[in-house]
């Protein structure tokens, strides 16, 4: 109907589902002109030009390796926090997950390019970076000298960039959380004391069926090592409820792990099969009613732990990176603690983009309220412009605004 009104309209379908379905999308909906996957998003301008020039459809769901990272637009800060993609894809092939099939296997972005982008963002006022990847701690990339930069080394290099005061990363896999990464928590204060480390289940039997390649004990060993170097370390995790074959005993093992680790947040989901994955071929023998009941119990246990953490913060002084005005009250400001809690407080606009110390006066399950007791000017923080030695290369953009890689 839209194309009947506007024949020049170009309709595109992109993302993980598009990567899975490919040509089938056009067979079901011939009006679609462009089909592209997550790894070919950077080619979208050329695809649009192709359709405009030839009036013929195009499907590109390939997995070009490093090409995508070579054609990123110039980084532009949109506040004091920024997300930086450092790798894509996953080699783990968990039985429930479509990522390896829709995003391809692991491809790491050259470390020099990552540092270059972060330095540019720091020069624009970014104070916190969140390093992104489907399996981010599997990062291993080449440098322009031909050496290999590990994830642990990258974290230290990012922490050395002037102006970057906080580093987060997501999402991690337990089997890649090696001792060299844990050691970074000892000597890199910019790395926050909060980690999202998905476990999915506390049952070794279910973990084996999921092809997670670790046990619950091995997961807890990582937690213990991290809390040894950072006693106040807090964790969040992912849980899949009602995976095929999950018994009540398996679920009880998950609750046991939750009690032992004491999580500060979680993302928990009822299992649903993803087409094309090995788990989709398993018998889904847990009833929907049972799944919902288990999910409710698990979320209730996690929420109790979250509230306990919140109550412990009452009366404490927390360092907040001010992100902007509060969603609850535009006359107030809001920012996050190191452990990722949102705090609302009264303040002045010039505080946005800076750190303030806030005494917590009210606590809720997922947000806090407080009073400013110290501004950034009263702190001894290292605040400089990003060093030009890092920003030694420049990128230019073509007419479509796409970055052109220049070594």
Coordinates of C-alpha atoms in Angstrom, one line a residue:
X1 CA 0.0 0.0 0.0
X2 CA 2.8 2.4 0.9
X3 CA 4.6 1.7 -2.4
X4 CA 1.4 2.2 -4.4
X5 CA 1.3 5.8 -2.9
X6 CA 5.0 6.3 -3.3
X7 CA 6.7 4.1 -6.0
X8 CA 10.1 5.5 -5.1
X9 CA 9.9 4.3 -1.5
X10 CA 12.6 1.8 -0.6
X11 CA 11.7 -0.8 2.0
X12 CA 14.5 -2.5 3.9
X13 CA 14.6 -5.3 6.5
X14 CA 17.7 -5.7 8.6
X15 CA 19.0 -7.4 11.7
X16 CA 19.4 -10.9 13.1
X17 CA 16.1 -12.2 11.8
X18 CA 16.9 -10.8 8.3
X19 CA 20.3 -12.6 8.5
X20 CA 18.5 -15.9 9.2
X21 CA 15.7 -15.6 6.7
X22 CA 17.5 -13.9 3.8
X23 CA 15.8 -14.5 0.5
X24 CA 12.7 -16.0 2.3
X25 CA 11.8 -12.5 3.3
X26 CA 11.4 -11.3 -0.3
X27 CA 9.5 -14.5 -1.2
X28 CA 7.0 -13.7 1.5
X29 CA 7.1 -9.9 0.9
X30 CA 8.2 -9.0 -2.7
X31 CA 7.8 -5.3 -1.8
X32 CA 11.0 -5.5 0.3
X33 CA 13.9 -3.9 -1.7
X34 CA 16.8 -4.4 0.7
X35 CA 17.6 -7.3 3.1
X36 CA 20.8 -7.0 5.2
X37 CA 22.3 -8.6 8.3
X38 CA 24.0 -7.0 11.3
X39 CA 27.4 -7.5 9.7
X40 CA 26.5 -5.6 6.5
X41 CA 24.8 -2.6 8.0
X42 CA 27.8 -0.5 6.9
X43 CA 26.9 -1.3 3.3
X44 CA 23.4 0.1 3.5
X45 CA 24.2 3.4 1.7
X46 CA 25.6 1.4 -1.3
X47 CA 22.6 -0.9 -1.2
X48 CA 20.2 2.0 -1.3
X49 CA 22.2 3.5 -4.2
X50 CA 22.0 0.2 -6.0
X51 CA 18.2 0.0 -5.7
X52 CA 17.8 3.6 -6.7
X53 CA 20.0 3.1 -9.8
X54 CA 18.8 -0.3 -11.0
X55 CA 15.3 -0.6 -9.4
X56 CA 16.3 -4.2 -8.6
X57 CA 16.3 -5.7 -5.0
X58 CA 19.4 -6.7 -3.1
X59 CA 20.0 -9.2 -0.4
X60 CA 23.3 -9.0 1.5
X61 CA 23.6 -11.2 4.6
X62 CA 27.3 -12.1 4.3
X63 CA 29.8 -12.0 7.1
X64 CA 32.6 -9.6 6.0
X65 CA 35.2 -9.8 8.7
X66 CA 37.0 -6.6 9.6
X67 CA 35.4 -4.5 6.8
X68 CA 32.6 -3.3 9.0
X69 CA 35.0 -1.7 11.5
X70 CA 36.9 0.0 8.8
X71 CA 33.8 2.0 7.8
X72 CA 32.5 3.4 11.0
X73 CA 31.3 7.1 11.1
X74 CA 33.3 9.6 13.1
X75 CA 32.6 9.2 16.8
X76 CA 30.4 11.9 18.2
X77 CA 29.8 12.2 21.9
X78 CA 26.2 12.4 23.0
X79 CA 26.9 12.9 26.7
X80 CA 29.5 11.8 29.3
X81 CA 29.0 8.1 28.6
X82 CA 29.7 6.3 25.3
X83 CA 29.5 2.8 23.9
X84 CA 32.4 1.5 21.8
X85 CA 32.2 -1.7 19.7
X86 CA 35.4 -3.7 20.0
X87 CA 34.4 -7.0 18.6
X88 CA 31.5 -8.9 16.9
X89 CA 30.3 -12.4 16.8
X90 CA 30.8 -15.5 18.9
X91 CA 32.5 -18.9 18.6
X92 CA 30.9 -20.6 21.5
X93 CA 27.8 -22.0 19.8
X94 CA 25.6 -22.3 22.9
X95 CA 22.7 -24.6 22.0
X96 CA 20.1 -21.9 22.7
X97 CA 21.8 -19.0 20.9
X98 CA 21.5 -17.6 17.4
X99 CA 24.4 -15.2 17.6
X100 CA 27.0 -17.4 15.8
X101 CA 24.5 -18.0 13.0
X102 CA 23.4 -14.3 12.6
X103 CA 26.5 -12.4 13.5
X104 CA 29.2 -14.8 12.5
X105 CA 32.3 -15.9 14.5
X106 CA 34.4 -13.7 16.6
X107 CA 36.1 -10.8 14.9
X108 CA 38.1 -8.3 16.9
X109 CA 38.6 -4.7 15.9
X110 CA 42.3 -3.5 15.7
X111 CA 43.3 -2.1 19.1
X112 CA 44.8 1.1 17.6
X113 CA 41.4 1.9 16.1
X114 CA 39.6 1.3 19.4
X115 CA 42.0 3.5 21.3
X116 CA 41.8 6.2 18.5
X117 CA 38.0 6.3 18.8
X118 CA 38.0 6.4 22.6
X119 CA 40.6 9.2 22.6
X120 CA 38.4 11.2 20.2
X121 CA 35.4 10.7 22.5
X122 CA 37.4 11.7 25.5
X123 CA 38.4 14.9 23.7
X124 CA 34.7 15.6 23.3
X125 CA 34.0 15.2 27.0
X126 CA 33.2 11.5 27.4
X127 CA 34.2 10.2 30.9
X128 CA 32.9 6.7 30.8
X129 CA 33.2 4.1 28.0
X130 CA 31.4 0.8 27.8
X131 CA 33.2 -1.7 25.5
X132 CA 30.8 -3.8 23.5
X133 CA 30.9 -7.3 22.0
X134 CA 28.8 -10.4 22.0
X135 CA 31.7 -12.1 23.8
X136 CA 33.7 -9.1 24.7
X137 CA 36.4 -10.7 26.8
X138 CA 37.4 -13.0 23.9
X139 CA 38.9 -9.9 22.3
X140 CA 42.2 -10.6 20.7
X141 CA 43.3 -8.2 18.0
X142 CA 46.4 -7.3 16.1
X143 CA 48.2 -4.0 16.5
X144 CA 49.8 -2.0 13.6
X145 CA 53.1 -3.4 14.8
X146 CA 51.9 -6.9 14.2
X147 CA 51.6 -7.9 17.9
X148 CA 48.6 -9.3 19.6
X149 CA 46.6 -7.2 22.0
X150 CA 44.6 -9.2 24.5
X151 CA 41.5 -8.0 26.3
X152 CA 43.4 -7.4 29.5
X153 CA 46.0 -5.3 27.7
X154 CA 43.2 -3.3 26.0
X155 CA 41.6 -2.5 29.3
X156 CA 44.8 -1.1 30.7
X157 CA 45.4 1.0 27.5
X158 CA 41.9 2.4 27.7
X159 CA 42.4 3.2 31.4
X160 CA 45.6 5.2 30.5
X161 CA 43.7 7.6 28.2
X162 CA 43.4 11.0 29.9
X163 CA 39.8 11.9 30.7
X164 CA 38.5 8.4 30.8
X165 CA 37.6 7.7 34.4
X166 CA 35.3 4.7 34.1
X167 CA 35.4 1.6 32.0
X168 CA 32.6 -0.9 31.7
X169 CA 32.3 -3.8 29.3
X170 CA 29.5 -6.2 28.2
X171 CA 28.8 -9.1 27.5
X172 CA 31.3 -11.6 29.0
X173 CA 31.5 -15.4 28.8
X174 CA 32.8 -17.2 32.0
X175 CA 35.3 -19.4 30.1
X176 CA 37.0 -16.3 28.7
X177 CA 37.3 -14.7 32.1
X178 CA 40.9 -15.6 32.6
X179 CA 43.3 -14.7 35.4
X180 CA 45.0 -11.9 33.3
X181 CA 41.6 -10.1 33.0
X182 CA 41.0 -10.5 36.8
X183 CA 44.5 -9.0 37.4
X184 CA 43.4 -5.8 35.7
X185 CA 41.0 -5.2 38.5
X186 CA 44.1 -4.9 40.8
X187 CA 45.9 -2.2 39.0
X188 CA 43.3 -0.3 36.9
X189 CA 41.1 1.8 39.1
X190 CA 39.2 3.1 36.0
X191 CA 37.6 -0.4 35.7
X192 CA 34.4 -0.3 37.7
X193 CA 33.6 -2.7 40.5
X194 CA 30.5 -4.0 38.7
X195 CA 30.3 -6.8 36.2
X196 CA 27.7 -8.5 34.1
X197 CA 28.7 -12.1 33.8
X198 CA 25.9 -14.4 32.4
X199 CA 25.6 -17.9 33.9
X200 CA 22.2 -18.9 32.5
X201 CA 21.7 -21.8 35.0
X202 CA 23.1 -23.1 38.3
X203 CA 22.7 -26.8 37.2
X204 CA 25.8 -28.5 35.7
X205 CA 23.5 -30.8 33.8
X206 CA 21.6 -27.9 32.2
X207 CA 24.9 -26.0 31.6
X208 CA 26.2 -29.1 29.7
X209 CA 23.0 -29.3 27.6
X210 CA 23.4 -25.6 26.9
X211 CA 27.0 -26.2 25.8
X212 CA 28.3 -23.5 28.2
X213 CA 31.6 -25.3 28.7
X214 CA 31.9 -24.5 32.4
X215 CA 30.3 -25.7 35.7
X216 CA 28.6 -23.8 38.4
X217 CA 31.6 -24.3 40.6
X218 CA 33.9 -22.8 38.0
X219 CA 31.6 -19.8 37.7
X220 CA 31.7 -19.2 41.4
X221 CA 35.5 -19.5 41.4
X222 CA 35.6 -16.5 39.1
X223 CA 33.4 -14.6 41.4
X224 CA 35.6 -15.5 44.4
X225 CA 38.8 -14.4 42.6
X226 CA 37.2 -11.1 41.6
X227 CA 35.9 -10.4 45.1
X228 CA 39.4 -11.2 46.5
X229 CA 40.9 -8.3 44.5
X230 CA 37.8 -6.1 44.8
X231 CA 35.9 -6.9 48.0
X232 CA 33.0 -4.6 47.1
X233 CA 32.6 -6.1 43.6
X234 CA 28.9 -6.5 42.5
X235 CA 27.5 -8.7 39.8
X236 CA 24.6 -9.1 37.5
X237 CA 23.8 -12.1 35.4
X238 CA 21.5 -13.7 32.8
X239 CA 19.2 -16.7 33.5
X240 CA 17.2 -18.9 31.2
X241 CA 14.2 -20.4 32.9
X242 CA 12.6 -23.7 31.8
X243 CA 15.3 -24.8 29.4
X244 CA 14.3 -28.2 27.8
X245 CA 14.8 -30.9 30.4
X246 CA 15.1 -28.6 33.4
X247 CA 13.7 -30.3 36.5
X248 CA 12.8 -28.9 39.8
X249 CA 16.1 -30.1 41.1
X250 CA 17.9 -28.2 38.4
X251 CA 16.0 -25.1 39.2
X252 CA 16.9 -25.5 42.9
X253 CA 20.6 -25.6 41.9
X254 CA 20.1 -22.2 40.2
X255 CA 18.5 -20.8 43.3
X256 CA 21.4 -22.1 45.3
X257 CA 23.9 -20.4 43.1
X258 CA 21.9 -17.1 43.4
X259 CA 22.0 -17.3 47.1
X260 CA 25.8 -18.0 47.1
X261 CA 26.8 -15.3 44.7
X262 CA 24.4 -12.6 45.9
X263 CA 23.6 -10.8 42.6
X264 CA 22.8 -7.1 42.4
X265 CA 20.7 -7.4 39.2
X266 CA 19.7 -10.0 36.7
X267 CA 18.1 -10.4 33.2
X268 CA 16.0 -13.5 33.4
X269 CA 13.9 -15.0 30.6
X270 CA 11.6 -17.9 30.0
X271 CA 13.1 -20.2 27.5
X272 CA 11.7 -20.0 24.0
X273 CA 13.3 -21.9 21.0
X274 CA 15.3 -20.0 18.4
X275 CA 14.9 -21.5 14.9
X276 CA 18.0 -23.2 13.6
X277 CA 19.6 -23.7 17.0
X278 CA 20.3 -27.2 18.5
X279 CA 18.1 -26.5 21.5
X280 CA 15.1 -26.0 19.1
X281 CA 15.4 -29.7 18.3
X282 CA 15.1 -30.7 22.0
X283 CA 11.8 -31.6 23.5
X284 CA 10.4 -28.5 25.3
X285 CA 9.0 -30.5 28.2
X286 CA 8.6 -27.8 30.8
X287 CA 5.1 -26.4 30.9
X288 CA 4.5 -22.7 30.4
X289 CA 2.8 -22.5 33.8
X290 CA 5.9 -24.1 35.4
X291 CA 8.2 -21.7 33.6
X292 CA 6.3 -18.7 34.7
X293 CA 6.2 -19.9 38.3
X294 CA 10.0 -20.5 38.3
X295 CA 10.6 -17.1 36.7
X296 CA 8.6 -15.4 39.4
X297 CA 10.5 -17.2 42.2
X298 CA 13.9 -16.4 40.7
X299 CA 13.1 -12.8 40.1
X300 CA 11.7 -12.5 43.6
X301 CA 15.0 -13.9 45.1
X302 CA 17.1 -11.5 43.0
X303 CA 14.9 -8.5 43.9
X304 CA 15.4 -9.3 47.6
X305 CA 19.1 -9.2 47.1
X306 CA 18.9 -6.0 45.1
X307 CA 16.9 -4.3 47.9
X308 CA 19.5 -5.5 50.4
X309 CA 22.3 -3.9 48.4
X310 CA 20.2 -0.7 48.2
X311 CA 19.6 -0.5 51.9
X312 CA 23.3 -0.9 52.6
X313 CA 23.9 2.2 50.6
X314 CA 21.7 4.3 52.8
X315 CA 23.8 7.0 54.4
X316 CA 26.9 6.2 52.3
X317 CA 28.6 8.7 49.9
X318 CA 28.6 7.5 46.3
X319 CA 30.5 9.0 43.4
X320 CA 28.1 9.8 40.6
X321 CA 28.8 10.6 36.9
X322 CA 26.1 13.1 36.1
X323 CA 24.4 12.1 32.9
X324 CA 21.7 14.7 32.6
X325 CA 18.3 15.7 34.0
X326 CA 16.2 13.2 35.9
X327 CA 13.4 11.3 34.1
X328 CA 11.4 11.6 37.3
X329 CA 11.8 15.4 37.7
X330 CA 13.3 17.6 35.0
X331 CA 14.3 20.1 37.7
X332 CA 16.7 17.5 39.1
X333 CA 19.8 15.7 37.9
X334 CA 20.5 12.0 37.6
X335 CA 23.6 9.9 37.2
X336 CA 25.0 6.4 38.0
X337 CA 27.1 5.0 40.7
X338 CA 30.1 2.8 39.9
X339 CA 27.8 -0.2 40.6
X340 CA 25.3 1.1 37.9
X341 CA 22.6 2.4 40.3
X342 CA 20.7 5.5 39.1
X343 CA 20.7 8.3 41.6
X344 CA 18.4 11.4 41.5
X345 CA 19.4 14.6 43.3
X346 CA 19.2 18.4 43.2
X347 CA 22.0 20.1 41.3
X348 CA 22.9 22.7 38.8
X349 CA 23.2 22.2 35.0
X350 CA 27.0 22.8 34.9
X351 CA 27.4 19.5 36.9
X352 CA 26.3 17.5 33.8
X353 CA 29.2 15.6 32.5
X354 CA 31.1 15.9 35.8
X355 CA 31.5 13.7 38.9
X356 CA 29.8 14.6 42.1
X357 CA 29.8 12.9 45.5
X358 CA 26.3 12.3 46.7
X359 CA 25.1 11.1 50.2
X360 CA 22.3 8.6 49.7
X361 CA 19.2 9.6 51.7
X362 CA 16.5 7.4 50.1
X363 CA 16.7 3.9 48.7
X364 CA 14.5 2.0 46.3
X365 CA 15.0 -1.3 44.5
X366 CA 16.4 0.2 41.3
X367 CA 17.1 3.8 42.0
X368 CA 18.4 6.0 44.8
X369 CA 18.1 9.6 46.0
X370 CA 20.7 11.8 47.6
X371 CA 22.2 15.1 48.4
X372 CA 25.4 16.5 46.8
X373 CA 28.3 16.8 49.3
X374 CA 31.2 17.4 47.0
X375 CA 31.7 18.7 43.5
X376 CA 34.3 17.6 41.0
X377 CA 36.3 20.8 41.6
X378 CA 36.7 19.6 45.2
X379 CA 38.1 16.2 44.1
X380 CA 41.6 15.2 43.1
X381 CA 40.7 13.8 39.7
X382 CA 42.9 13.4 36.7
X383 CA 41.1 15.5 34.1
X384 CA 42.9 16.4 30.9
X385 CA 42.1 16.5 27.3
X386 CA 42.7 13.3 25.4
X387 CA 46.4 13.2 24.4
X388 CA 47.1 14.1 20.8
X389 CA 49.6 11.2 20.6
X390 CA 46.6 8.9 20.5
X391 CA 44.8 11.0 17.9
X392 CA 47.5 10.8 15.3
X393 CA 45.4 9.4 12.5
X394 CA 42.4 11.1 11.0
X395 CA 39.3 9.8 9.3
X396 CA 37.5 11.4 6.5
X397 CA 33.9 10.8 5.6
X398 CA 32.4 10.3 2.1
X399 CA 29.4 12.1 0.8
X400 CA 27.1 9.6 2.7
X401 CA 28.7 10.3 6.0
X402 CA 30.5 7.0 6.2
X403 CA 34.0 7.0 7.7
X404 CA 36.8 6.1 5.3
X405 CA 39.6 4.1 6.9
X406 CA 43.1 5.7 6.8
X407 CA 46.1 4.0 8.4

